[in-house]
């Protein structure tokens, strides 16, 4: 037995240390092998699944030629006219075709028979979340427009997100008929202000009617949404609230490009991306200031009818309010929904009416019969009431037709299949995007007689937005029970017109939008006739100037002359 010595302990200590090292290296090797192989296994399985899905979709649907091996069709969807390109592809390839946006599989669908499935109205109970918002793949691009932290909003959140349900249910009362009726007064006020500005400006000086209409919408959403006036109609030459529309348009353009090319988020070295980021920051600073201003007023009263009031009162199941970032995201999305889409709709309608004197004559006759048209015998028109809106039958048809022919959300709306689903006779693999190109659906020659003609009359017929089943490639028998009945035995109807989307994720603000654009357009047309400015280059110039950036609008504004209707005989 060795004599007791401190060396012995040193030797034992060294041996233990080297054993520790050996064990650690061994453990590390085993663990990393397990982790790497499970990662590799999952990675390879994912690639295989992706390839199987790709092949399955390619077998079932035609596809346009790709212009990049890596990004697939992304390049096409980043072009300014991609909403029109989708129409062209629909004409060439049919009402269902396959595209690839980097790693995302997309089936473009404009077959009305399949709409009930895409919009989750037919096969599944609405709570099943089988067909959902494509948040992971795409709509995160929109989150960067509305929140500094990339927090989702009502538009981008998954249907399964408990906060989506909370917010959707919570803001719904802000859009109920009683609130919309109250909002009508704000539309009258804002449009009257615009009318005064246009009269002072005179008919010679052209006005960007798209910008002007967005200002009206901004004032309306300002009051209805946030209890605030942005004072944007005092002069059309002063930029509205730090030129928020320009920042918003550029921010939406950047977001729309990121949706088409998810890799763009990481292209910080590209000066164009950096420019987009500057606009995004500017827009978000305006909406953050708005949120802080509203919060500085203190807790909203129980009867505060504004959208902001509803959002600030919301509490989750544990009694917590929405986080500051989520509130910012919701304020921003309401701001966008309230100004951009409504403004473009008013402007497009005034433009299309200016190109169709026969339509304008019918509208003025309707306005005259209701006492709203100014003229030699009526220099001051009758004050419009909320109940008058339902009497504007022909004008409403003219607006509906402009929303068909110049769809504001022209590139369309998307869903994702969270599971493998059957879409008619087609098998749609899990994670595939189902994308409805709205401009293509609403101008398809297969669905609309004279699809490219501005014809408000088509909306005077009942059920004009529905399509009647025909013998079709989907495998449904024409007119059969399968095509006409839902599981609950109700008659299934097939929409071919859906400017506000459809299903449980349809536009939450449509009642406000309809009231706003109908009243504003009626009031403007009762005072002015609009003429397209020469600088637009006629209808060809307007078509060429379109720019799809989530919503479609003119890149450099829609310039028109507002000619006052003569009050002298
Ligand atoms: C002419 C005006 C408008 C048009 C054309 C329009 C169009 C749309 C479309 C196509 C969608 C997607 C629907 C879908 O995926 O099925 C949508 C969603 C939405 N819109 Fe609008 N919109 C308009 C006005 C408004 C207004 C005034 C607001 C709010 C003040 C608003 C707020 C929203 C929100 C929050 C969503 C997301 C709803 C959800 O996913 O739960 N929109 N809109």
Coordinates of C-alpha atoms and ligand atoms in Angstrom, one line a residue:
X1 CA 0.0 0.0 0.0
X2 CA 1.5 3.3 -1.0
X3 CA 2.6 5.5 1.8
X4 CA 0.3 8.3 2.5
X5 CA 1.6 11.2 0.4
X6 CA 0.2 14.3 -1.2
X7 CA 1.6 13.0 -4.6
X8 CA -0.9 10.2 -4.5
X9 CA -3.8 12.7 -4.3
X10 CA -2.3 14.7 -7.1
X11 CA -2.0 11.6 -9.3
X12 CA -5.6 10.6 -8.5
X13 CA -6.8 14.1 -9.1
X14 CA -5.1 14.2 -12.5
X15 CA -6.5 10.8 -13.4
X16 CA -10.1 12.0 -12.5
X17 CA -9.6 15.2 -14.5
X18 CA -8.5 13.3 -17.6
X19 CA -11.4 10.8 -17.2
X20 CA -13.8 13.8 -17.0
X21 CA -12.4 15.1 -20.2
X22 CA -12.8 11.8 -22.0
X23 CA -16.4 11.4 -20.7
X24 CA -17.2 14.9 -21.6
X25 CA -15.9 14.5 -25.2
X26 CA -17.7 11.2 -25.5
X27 CA -21.0 12.7 -24.2
X28 CA -20.6 15.7 -26.4
X29 CA -19.9 13.5 -29.5
X30 CA -22.9 11.3 -28.8
X31 CA -25.2 14.3 -28.1
X32 CA -24.1 16.3 -31.1
X33 CA -24.4 13.2 -33.3
X34 CA -28.0 12.7 -32.0
X35 CA -28.9 16.3 -32.5
X36 CA -27.3 16.6 -35.9
X37 CA -28.8 13.4 -37.2
X38 CA -32.3 14.3 -35.9
X39 CA -31.9 17.7 -37.4
X40 CA -30.7 16.1 -40.7
X41 CA -33.5 13.6 -40.5
X42 CA -36.1 16.3 -40.1
X43 CA -34.4 18.5 -42.7
X44 CA -34.3 15.7 -45.3
X45 CA -37.9 14.6 -44.4
X46 CA -39.0 18.2 -44.9
X47 CA -37.3 18.4 -48.3
X48 CA -38.9 15.1 -49.3
X49 CA -42.3 16.3 -48.2
X50 CA -41.7 19.6 -50.0
X51 CA -40.8 17.7 -53.2
X52 CA -43.7 15.4 -52.9
X53 CA -46.1 18.3 -52.5
X54 CA -44.4 20.1 -55.4
X55 CA -44.8 17.1 -57.7
X56 CA -48.4 16.5 -56.6
X57 CA -49.3 20.1 -57.3
X58 CA -47.4 20.1 -60.7
X59 CA -49.3 17.0 -61.7
X60 CA -52.7 18.5 -60.9
X61 CA -52.3 22.1 -62.1
X62 CA -50.6 23.9 -65.0
X63 CA -47.8 26.4 -64.0
X64 CA -46.3 29.5 -65.7
X65 CA -42.6 29.2 -66.5
X66 CA -40.4 30.1 -63.6
X67 CA -37.9 32.9 -63.9
X68 CA -35.6 31.9 -61.1
X69 CA -34.6 28.4 -60.0
X70 CA -34.3 29.5 -56.3
X71 CA -37.2 32.0 -56.1
X72 CA -39.6 30.4 -58.5
X73 CA -42.3 32.9 -59.5
X74 CA -41.4 35.5 -56.8
X75 CA -40.0 37.9 -59.4
X76 CA -43.4 38.1 -61.2
X77 CA -45.3 39.0 -58.0
X78 CA -42.8 41.8 -57.2
X79 CA -43.7 43.6 -60.5
X80 CA -46.0 46.7 -60.3
X81 CA -48.6 45.0 -62.6
X82 CA -48.7 41.6 -61.0
X83 CA -52.5 41.8 -60.5
X84 CA -52.8 42.2 -64.3
X85 CA -50.2 39.5 -64.9
X86 CA -52.4 37.1 -62.8
X87 CA -55.4 37.9 -65.0
X88 CA -53.3 37.1 -68.1
X89 CA -52.1 33.8 -66.5
X90 CA -55.7 32.9 -65.6
X91 CA -56.8 33.5 -69.2
X92 CA -53.8 31.4 -70.5
X93 CA -53.7 28.6 -67.9
X94 CA -57.3 28.5 -66.6
X95 CA -58.9 29.2 -63.3
X96 CA -56.5 27.1 -61.2
X97 CA -52.7 27.1 -61.6
X98 CA -49.7 26.4 -59.5
X99 CA -46.9 28.9 -58.6
X100 CA -43.9 28.8 -56.3
X101 CA -42.8 31.8 -54.3
X102 CA -39.4 30.7 -53.0
X103 CA -40.2 27.7 -50.9
X104 CA -44.0 28.4 -50.7
X105 CA -46.4 26.4 -52.8
X106 CA -49.3 28.5 -54.1
X107 CA -52.4 27.4 -56.0
X108 CA -54.1 30.4 -57.7
X109 CA -57.8 29.8 -57.7
X110 CA -60.5 31.8 -59.5
X111 CA -63.0 29.0 -59.9
X112 CA -66.2 30.1 -58.1
X113 CA -67.1 26.5 -57.4
X114 CA -64.1 26.2 -55.2
X115 CA -64.6 29.4 -53.3
X116 CA -66.7 27.9 -50.5
X117 CA -63.8 25.6 -49.7
X118 CA -61.1 28.2 -50.0
X119 CA -63.0 30.6 -47.7
X120 CA -63.9 27.8 -45.3
X121 CA -67.6 27.9 -45.8
X122 CA -68.2 24.4 -47.1
X123 CA -66.2 21.5 -45.8
X124 CA -65.2 22.4 -42.3
X125 CA -66.8 23.8 -39.2
X126 CA -65.5 27.4 -39.1
X127 CA -63.6 26.7 -35.9
X128 CA -61.5 23.9 -37.3
X129 CA -58.7 26.3 -38.4
X130 CA -58.0 23.9 -41.3
X131 CA -58.0 26.8 -43.8
X132 CA -56.4 29.8 -42.2
X133 CA -54.4 33.0 -42.8
X134 CA -51.0 32.2 -44.2
X135 CA -49.2 34.0 -41.5
X136 CA -46.0 32.0 -41.2
X137 CA -45.3 32.0 -44.9
X138 CA -46.4 35.4 -46.0
X139 CA -48.4 37.8 -43.9
X140 CA -45.6 38.4 -41.5
X141 CA -44.5 40.8 -44.3
X142 CA -47.5 42.9 -43.3
X143 CA -46.6 42.8 -39.6
X144 CA -43.6 44.9 -40.3
X145 CA -45.9 47.7 -41.5
X146 CA -48.0 47.7 -38.4
X147 CA -45.8 47.0 -35.5
X148 CA -42.1 47.7 -34.5
X149 CA -41.9 44.3 -32.8
X150 CA -43.5 42.4 -35.8
X151 CA -46.6 41.7 -33.6
X152 CA -49.5 40.3 -35.6
X153 CA -52.7 42.3 -36.2
X154 CA -56.3 41.5 -36.9
X155 CA -55.6 41.1 -40.6
X156 CA -52.5 39.0 -40.3
X157 CA -53.1 36.9 -37.2
X158 CA -54.0 33.2 -37.4
X159 CA -57.6 32.4 -36.8
X160 CA -56.5 30.2 -34.0
X161 CA -54.7 33.1 -32.3
X162 CA -56.8 33.8 -29.2
X163 CA -56.1 37.5 -29.6
X164 CA -57.5 37.4 -33.1
X165 CA -60.8 36.1 -31.7
X166 CA -60.7 38.6 -28.9
X167 CA -60.0 41.6 -31.1
X168 CA -62.4 40.6 -33.9
X169 CA -65.3 40.1 -31.5
X170 CA -64.2 43.2 -29.5
X171 CA -64.2 45.6 -32.4
X172 CA -67.3 44.3 -34.2
X173 CA -69.7 46.6 -32.2
X174 CA -67.7 49.6 -33.6
X175 CA -69.0 48.7 -37.1
X176 CA -72.7 48.0 -36.1
X177 CA -75.4 49.9 -37.9
X178 CA -75.9 52.4 -35.0
X179 CA -72.2 53.4 -35.0
X180 CA -72.1 53.6 -38.8
X181 CA -75.1 55.9 -38.7
X182 CA -73.2 58.2 -36.3
X183 CA -70.2 58.0 -38.6
X184 CA -72.3 59.3 -41.5
X185 CA -72.2 62.8 -40.0
X186 CA -68.4 62.7 -40.2
X187 CA -68.5 61.8 -43.9
X188 CA -70.8 64.7 -44.6
X189 CA -68.4 67.0 -42.7
X190 CA -65.2 65.8 -44.3
X191 CA -66.7 65.7 -47.9
X192 CA -68.2 69.2 -47.5
X193 CA -64.7 70.4 -46.5
X194 CA -63.2 68.8 -49.6
X195 CA -66.0 70.4 -51.7
X196 CA -65.0 73.9 -50.4
X197 CA -61.3 73.3 -51.1
X198 CA -62.1 72.0 -54.6
X199 CA -64.3 75.1 -55.3
X200 CA -61.5 77.4 -54.2
X201 CA -59.0 75.6 -56.3
X202 CA -61.1 76.0 -59.4
X203 CA -61.4 73.7 -62.4
X204 CA -58.2 74.6 -64.1
X205 CA -55.9 73.3 -61.4
X206 CA -55.8 69.5 -61.5
X207 CA -56.1 67.7 -58.2
X208 CA -54.8 64.3 -57.2
X209 CA -58.2 62.9 -56.4
X210 CA -56.8 59.7 -54.9
X211 CA -54.9 61.8 -52.3
X212 CA -58.0 64.0 -51.8
X213 CA -60.3 60.9 -51.3
X214 CA -57.8 59.3 -48.9
X215 CA -57.9 62.6 -46.8
X216 CA -61.7 62.3 -46.6
X217 CA -61.3 58.7 -45.5
X218 CA -58.6 59.7 -43.0
X219 CA -60.9 62.3 -41.4
X220 CA -63.7 59.7 -41.2
X221 CA -61.5 56.9 -39.7
X222 CA -59.9 59.6 -37.5
X223 CA -63.3 60.4 -35.9
X224 CA -64.9 57.0 -36.1
X225 CA -61.7 55.1 -35.2
X226 CA -59.8 57.3 -32.9
X227 CA -62.0 60.3 -31.9
X228 CA -59.5 62.7 -33.6
X229 CA -59.3 65.1 -36.5
X230 CA -56.2 65.0 -38.6
X231 CA -57.0 68.4 -40.1
X232 CA -55.9 67.0 -43.5
X233 CA -58.5 68.9 -45.6
X234 CA -57.6 72.4 -44.7
X235 CA -55.4 72.5 -47.8
X236 CA -54.6 69.8 -50.3
X237 CA -51.2 71.2 -50.9
X238 CA -50.0 70.6 -47.4
X239 CA -48.9 67.0 -46.8
X240 CA -51.4 65.1 -44.7
X241 CA -50.0 64.2 -41.3
X242 CA -46.3 64.1 -42.2
X243 CA -47.1 62.8 -45.6
X244 CA -48.4 59.6 -44.1
X245 CA -50.0 58.4 -47.4
X246 CA -46.6 58.4 -49.2
X247 CA -44.9 56.6 -46.3
X248 CA -47.8 54.2 -46.2
X249 CA -47.7 53.5 -49.9
X250 CA -44.0 53.0 -49.9
X251 CA -44.2 50.8 -46.8
X252 CA -47.0 48.7 -48.4
X253 CA -44.9 48.3 -51.5
X254 CA -42.0 47.0 -49.5
X255 CA -44.3 44.7 -47.5
X256 CA -45.9 43.4 -50.7
X257 CA -42.4 42.6 -52.2
X258 CA -41.5 40.8 -49.0
X259 CA -44.6 38.6 -49.3
X260 CA -43.6 37.6 -52.8
X261 CA -39.9 37.1 -51.7
X262 CA -39.5 36.1 -48.1
X263 CA -35.7 36.4 -48.4
X264 CA -36.1 40.2 -48.9
X265 CA -36.3 40.7 -45.2
X266 CA -32.6 39.9 -44.9
X267 CA -31.5 42.0 -47.9
X268 CA -30.5 45.0 -45.7
X269 CA -27.6 45.7 -48.1
X270 CA -30.1 46.6 -50.9
X271 CA -30.7 50.4 -51.0
X272 CA -34.3 49.9 -52.2
X273 CA -35.0 47.7 -49.2
X274 CA -33.5 50.3 -46.9
X275 CA -35.7 53.0 -48.5
X276 CA -38.7 50.8 -47.8
X277 CA -37.6 50.4 -44.2
X278 CA -37.3 54.2 -43.8
X279 CA -41.0 54.6 -45.0
X280 CA -42.1 51.8 -42.7
X281 CA -40.5 53.5 -39.7
X282 CA -42.1 56.8 -40.7
X283 CA -45.6 55.3 -41.0
X284 CA -45.2 53.4 -37.7
X285 CA -44.1 56.5 -35.9
X286 CA -47.4 58.3 -37.0
X287 CA -49.5 55.4 -35.7
X288 CA -47.5 55.1 -32.5
X289 CA -48.1 58.8 -31.8
X290 CA -51.8 58.3 -32.5
X291 CA -51.9 55.5 -30.0
X292 CA -50.0 57.5 -27.4
X293 CA -52.3 60.5 -27.9
X294 CA -55.4 58.4 -27.4
X295 CA -53.9 56.7 -24.3
X296 CA -53.0 60.1 -22.9
X297 CA -56.8 60.9 -22.7
X298 CA -57.1 58.2 -20.0
X299 CA -59.2 55.0 -19.9
X300 CA -62.0 55.0 -22.4
X301 CA -65.5 55.3 -21.1
X302 CA -67.8 52.3 -21.3
X303 CA -69.9 54.0 -24.0
X304 CA -66.9 55.3 -26.1
X305 CA -68.0 54.1 -29.6
X306 CA -64.7 54.5 -31.3
X307 CA -62.6 51.6 -32.6
X308 CA -59.8 52.8 -30.2
X309 CA -62.3 52.7 -27.3
X310 CA -63.2 49.1 -28.1
X311 CA -59.6 48.1 -28.4
X312 CA -58.4 49.8 -25.2
X313 CA -61.3 48.2 -23.2
X314 CA -60.4 44.7 -24.4
X315 CA -59.3 42.2 -21.7
X316 CA -58.1 38.7 -22.2
X317 CA -59.3 35.6 -20.3
X318 CA -56.9 36.6 -17.4
X319 CA -58.1 40.2 -17.3
X320 CA -55.1 41.6 -19.1
X321 CA -55.4 44.4 -21.7
X322 CA -53.7 44.1 -25.1
X323 CA -50.0 44.7 -25.0
X324 CA -48.7 48.0 -26.2
X325 CA -47.2 46.4 -29.3
X326 CA -50.5 44.6 -30.2
X327 CA -52.4 47.8 -29.7
X328 CA -50.0 49.5 -32.0
X329 CA -50.5 46.8 -34.6
X330 CA -54.3 47.0 -34.3
X331 CA -54.3 50.8 -34.5
X332 CA -52.1 50.7 -37.6
X333 CA -54.2 48.1 -39.4
X334 CA -57.4 50.1 -38.8
X335 CA -55.7 53.2 -40.0
X336 CA -54.6 51.4 -43.2
X337 CA -58.0 49.8 -43.7
X338 CA -59.8 53.0 -43.1
X339 CA -57.9 55.3 -45.4
X340 CA -56.1 53.5 -48.2
X341 CA -58.8 51.1 -49.6
X342 CA -61.7 53.5 -49.2
X343 CA -59.8 56.4 -50.7
X344 CA -58.8 54.4 -53.8
X345 CA -62.4 53.1 -54.3
X346 CA -63.8 56.7 -54.3
X347 CA -61.0 57.8 -56.7
X348 CA -61.4 54.8 -59.1
X349 CA -65.1 55.4 -59.2
X350 CA -64.8 59.1 -60.1
X351 CA -62.3 58.2 -62.8
X352 CA -64.4 55.4 -64.4
X353 CA -67.5 57.7 -64.3
X354 CA -65.5 60.5 -66.0
X355 CA -64.8 58.0 -68.9
X356 CA -68.5 57.1 -69.3
X357 CA -70.7 60.1 -69.9
X358 CA -73.8 57.8 -70.3
X359 CA -73.2 56.5 -66.8
X360 CA -72.7 60.0 -65.4
X361 CA -76.0 61.1 -67.0
X362 CA -77.8 58.3 -65.2
X363 CA -76.2 59.1 -61.9
X364 CA -76.9 62.8 -62.2
X365 CA -80.5 62.0 -63.0
X366 CA -80.7 59.9 -59.9
X367 CA -79.1 62.6 -57.7
X368 CA -81.4 65.2 -59.3
X369 CA -84.5 63.1 -58.6
X370 CA -83.5 62.9 -54.9
X371 CA -82.8 66.7 -54.7
X372 CA -79.0 66.4 -54.3
X373 CA -77.8 67.7 -57.7
X374 CA -76.8 71.4 -57.8
X375 CA -77.9 73.3 -60.9
X376 CA -79.6 76.5 -62.1
X377 CA -82.8 75.7 -60.3
X378 CA -81.1 74.3 -57.2
X379 CA -78.0 76.2 -56.2
X380 CA -78.1 74.7 -52.7
X381 CA -78.9 70.9 -52.7
X382 CA -81.0 69.1 -50.2
X383 CA -79.1 67.9 -47.1
X384 CA -78.3 64.3 -47.4
X385 CA -79.6 61.9 -44.7
X386 CA -78.3 58.5 -43.8
X387 CA -81.5 56.9 -45.0
X388 CA -81.0 58.4 -48.5
X389 CA -78.0 56.1 -49.1
X390 CA -80.3 53.2 -49.8
X391 CA -82.1 55.2 -52.5
X392 CA -78.9 55.7 -54.5
X393 CA -79.5 52.5 -56.5
X394 CA -77.7 53.4 -59.7
X395 CA -74.8 55.1 -58.0
X396 CA -74.3 52.1 -55.8
X397 CA -74.2 49.9 -58.9
X398 CA -71.6 52.2 -60.5
X399 CA -69.4 51.9 -57.4
X400 CA -69.8 48.1 -57.3
X401 CA -68.8 47.9 -60.9
X402 CA -65.7 50.0 -60.3
X403 CA -64.8 47.7 -57.4
X404 CA -65.1 44.8 -59.9
X405 CA -63.2 46.4 -62.7
X406 CA -60.5 48.1 -60.6
X407 CA -60.3 45.7 -57.6
X408 CA -58.5 47.6 -54.9
X409 CA -57.1 44.4 -53.4
X410 CA -56.4 43.3 -57.0
X411 CA -53.7 40.8 -56.4
X412 CA -56.1 39.0 -54.1
X413 CA -56.4 37.3 -50.8
X414 CA -54.8 34.2 -49.5
X415 CA -55.4 31.3 -47.1
X416 CA -53.2 28.4 -46.1
X417 CA -54.2 24.7 -45.8
X418 CA -53.0 23.8 -42.3
X419 CA -53.7 20.1 -43.2
X420 CA -53.9 18.2 -46.4
X421 CA -57.4 19.0 -47.8
X422 CA -59.5 18.0 -50.7
X423 CA -60.6 20.9 -52.9
X424 CA -63.2 19.4 -55.2
X425 CA -61.3 16.6 -56.9
X426 CA -57.9 18.1 -56.1
X427 CA -55.6 17.2 -53.3
X428 CA -54.0 20.2 -51.6
X429 CA -50.9 19.3 -49.5
X430 CA -50.4 20.7 -46.1
X431 CA -48.9 24.3 -46.0
X432 CA -50.1 25.1 -49.6
X433 CA -51.3 28.6 -50.0
X434 CA -54.7 29.0 -51.7
X435 CA -54.7 32.4 -53.3
X436 CA -57.7 34.0 -54.9
X437 CA -56.5 36.7 -57.5
X438 CA -59.5 39.1 -57.1
X439 CA -58.8 41.1 -60.3
X440 CA -58.7 37.9 -62.3
X441 CA -61.8 36.4 -60.7
X442 CA -63.8 39.6 -61.1
X443 CA -62.8 40.1 -64.8
X444 CA -62.7 36.5 -66.0
X445 CA -64.2 36.1 -69.5
X446 CA -65.5 32.7 -68.4
X447 CA -67.6 34.3 -65.6
X448 CA -68.6 37.8 -66.9
X449 CA -70.2 38.9 -70.1
X450 CA -68.1 41.8 -71.5
X451 CA -65.7 41.5 -68.6
X452 CA -63.6 44.6 -69.4
X453 CA -66.5 46.9 -70.0
X454 CA -67.7 49.3 -67.3
X455 CA -71.4 48.4 -67.1
X456 CA -73.1 49.4 -63.8
X457 CA -76.4 47.9 -65.2
X458 CA -75.1 44.4 -64.5
X459 CA -75.6 45.1 -60.8
X460 CA -79.3 46.0 -61.2
X461 CA -80.0 42.3 -61.7
X462 CA -80.6 40.2 -58.7
X463 CA -77.7 37.9 -57.5
X464 CA -75.3 39.4 -59.9
X465 CA -72.4 38.4 -57.7
X466 CA -73.1 34.7 -57.9
X467 CA -72.2 32.2 -60.5
X468 CA -74.5 29.4 -61.6
X469 CA -72.8 25.9 -61.6
X470 CA -71.9 24.6 -65.1
X471 CA -70.4 21.2 -66.1
X472 CA -66.9 21.9 -65.0
X473 CA -63.5 20.5 -64.6
X474 CA -63.9 20.3 -60.8
X475 CA -65.8 17.1 -61.2
X476 CA -69.1 18.4 -59.7
X477 CA -72.0 17.5 -61.8
X478 CA -73.7 20.6 -63.1
X479 CA -76.7 21.6 -61.1
X480 CA -76.3 18.5 -58.9
X481 CA -77.0 18.4 -55.2
X482 CA -73.3 18.2 -54.6
X483 CA -72.8 21.5 -56.3
X484 CA -75.8 23.2 -54.7
X485 CA -76.1 21.9 -51.1
X486 CA -73.9 22.3 -48.1
X487 CA -73.6 19.5 -45.4
X488 CA -76.4 21.3 -43.5
X489 CA -78.7 21.1 -46.5
X490 CA -78.5 24.8 -47.2
X491 CA -78.2 25.9 -50.8
X492 CA -74.6 26.6 -51.6
X493 CA -74.0 29.8 -53.6
X494 CA -70.8 30.5 -55.5
X495 CA -69.4 34.0 -55.4
X496 CA -67.6 35.5 -58.4
X497 CA -67.4 38.9 -56.8
X498 CA -65.7 39.5 -53.4
X499 CA -63.9 42.8 -53.1
X500 CA -64.1 42.4 -49.3
X501 CA -63.0 38.8 -49.3
X502 CA -65.3 36.1 -47.7
X503 CA -65.8 33.8 -44.8
X504 CA -64.9 34.5 -41.2
X505 CA -61.9 36.5 -42.2
X506 CA -63.9 38.8 -44.5
X507 CA -63.3 42.6 -44.1
X508 CA -64.4 43.7 -40.7
X509 CA -64.7 47.4 -41.8
X510 CA -66.9 46.9 -44.9
X511 CA -70.0 48.6 -43.4
X512 CA -68.0 51.7 -42.6
X513 CA -66.4 51.6 -46.1
X514 CA -69.7 51.2 -47.9
X515 CA -71.3 54.1 -46.1
X516 CA -68.2 56.3 -46.5
X517 CA -67.6 55.7 -50.2
X518 CA -71.3 55.9 -51.2
X519 CA -71.9 59.2 -49.4
X520 CA -68.7 60.8 -50.4
X521 CA -69.0 59.9 -54.1
X522 CA -72.7 61.1 -54.1
X523 CA -71.8 64.4 -52.5
X524 CA -68.8 65.0 -54.8
X525 CA -70.8 64.2 -58.0
X526 CA -73.7 66.3 -56.9
X527 CA -71.3 69.3 -57.0
X528 CA -68.7 68.5 -59.7
X529 CA -68.2 66.7 -62.9
X530 CA -64.6 65.2 -63.0
X531 CA -62.3 65.2 -66.0
X532 CA -59.1 63.3 -66.3
X533 CA -56.1 65.6 -66.4
X534 CA -54.0 65.4 -69.6
X535 CA -50.9 64.5 -67.6
X536 CA -52.5 61.1 -66.9
X537 CA -52.1 60.1 -70.6
X538 CA -55.7 58.9 -71.0
X539 CA -57.0 55.5 -70.0
X540 CA -53.9 53.8 -71.3
X541 CA -51.8 56.1 -69.0
X542 CA -54.0 55.2 -66.1
X543 CA -53.6 51.5 -66.8
X544 CA -49.9 51.9 -67.1
X545 CA -49.6 53.9 -63.9
X546 CA -51.2 51.2 -61.8
X547 CA -49.1 49.9 -59.0
X548 CA -50.0 46.8 -56.9
X549 CA -48.6 47.1 -53.4
X550 CA -51.1 44.9 -51.4
X551 CA -53.7 47.5 -52.6
X552 CA -53.7 48.8 -56.2
X553 CA -53.4 52.5 -56.9
X554 CA -51.8 55.0 -59.3
X555 CA -48.0 55.2 -58.6
X556 CA -48.0 59.0 -59.0
X557 CA -51.6 59.9 -58.1
X558 CA -54.8 60.1 -60.0
X559 CA -55.0 63.7 -61.3
X560 CA -58.3 65.1 -62.4
X561 CA -60.1 68.4 -62.8
X562 CA -63.1 69.0 -60.6
X563 CA -65.4 71.2 -62.7
X564 CA -68.3 72.7 -60.6
X565 CA -71.7 72.0 -62.0
X566 CA -73.1 75.2 -63.4
X567 CA -75.6 77.0 -61.2
X568 CA -76.4 79.5 -63.9
X569 CA -78.8 78.7 -66.7
Ligands
LIG1 C1 -63.3 49.8 -50.0 C2 -62.8 49.6 -48.8 C3 -62.2 48.2 -48.4 C4 -61.9 47.1 -49.1 C5 -62.0 46.9 -50.6 C6 -61.4 46.2 -48.2 C7 -61.0 44.9 -48.5 C8 -60.5 43.9 -47.6 C9 -60.2 42.6 -48.0 C10 -60.2 42.0 -49.4 C11 -59.8 41.9 -46.8 C12 -59.3 40.5 -46.7 C13 -60.5 39.6 -46.6 C14 -60.2 38.1 -46.7 O1 -59.1 37.7 -46.6 O2 -61.2 37.4 -46.9 C15 -60.0 42.9 -45.7 C16 -59.7 42.6 -44.4 C17 -59.7 43.5 -43.4 N1 -60.1 44.8 -43.5 FE1 -60.9 45.7 -45.2 N2 -61.4 46.7 -46.9 C18 -61.9 48.0 -47.0 C19 -62.2 48.8 -45.9 C20 -61.8 48.6 -44.6 C21 -62.0 49.5 -43.5 C22 -62.8 50.8 -43.6 C23 -61.5 48.9 -42.4 C24 -61.4 49.4 -41.0 C25 -61.7 50.6 -40.5 C26 -60.9 47.6 -42.8 C27 -60.2 46.8 -42.0 C28 -59.9 45.5 -42.3 C29 -59.4 44.5 -41.4 C30 -59.0 44.8 -39.9 C31 -59.3 43.3 -42.0 C32 -58.9 41.9 -41.5 C33 -60.1 41.2 -41.0 C34 -59.7 39.8 -40.4 O3 -58.9 39.1 -40.9 O4 -60.3 39.4 -39.4 N3 -61.1 47.5 -44.1 N4 -60.4 44.1 -46.2

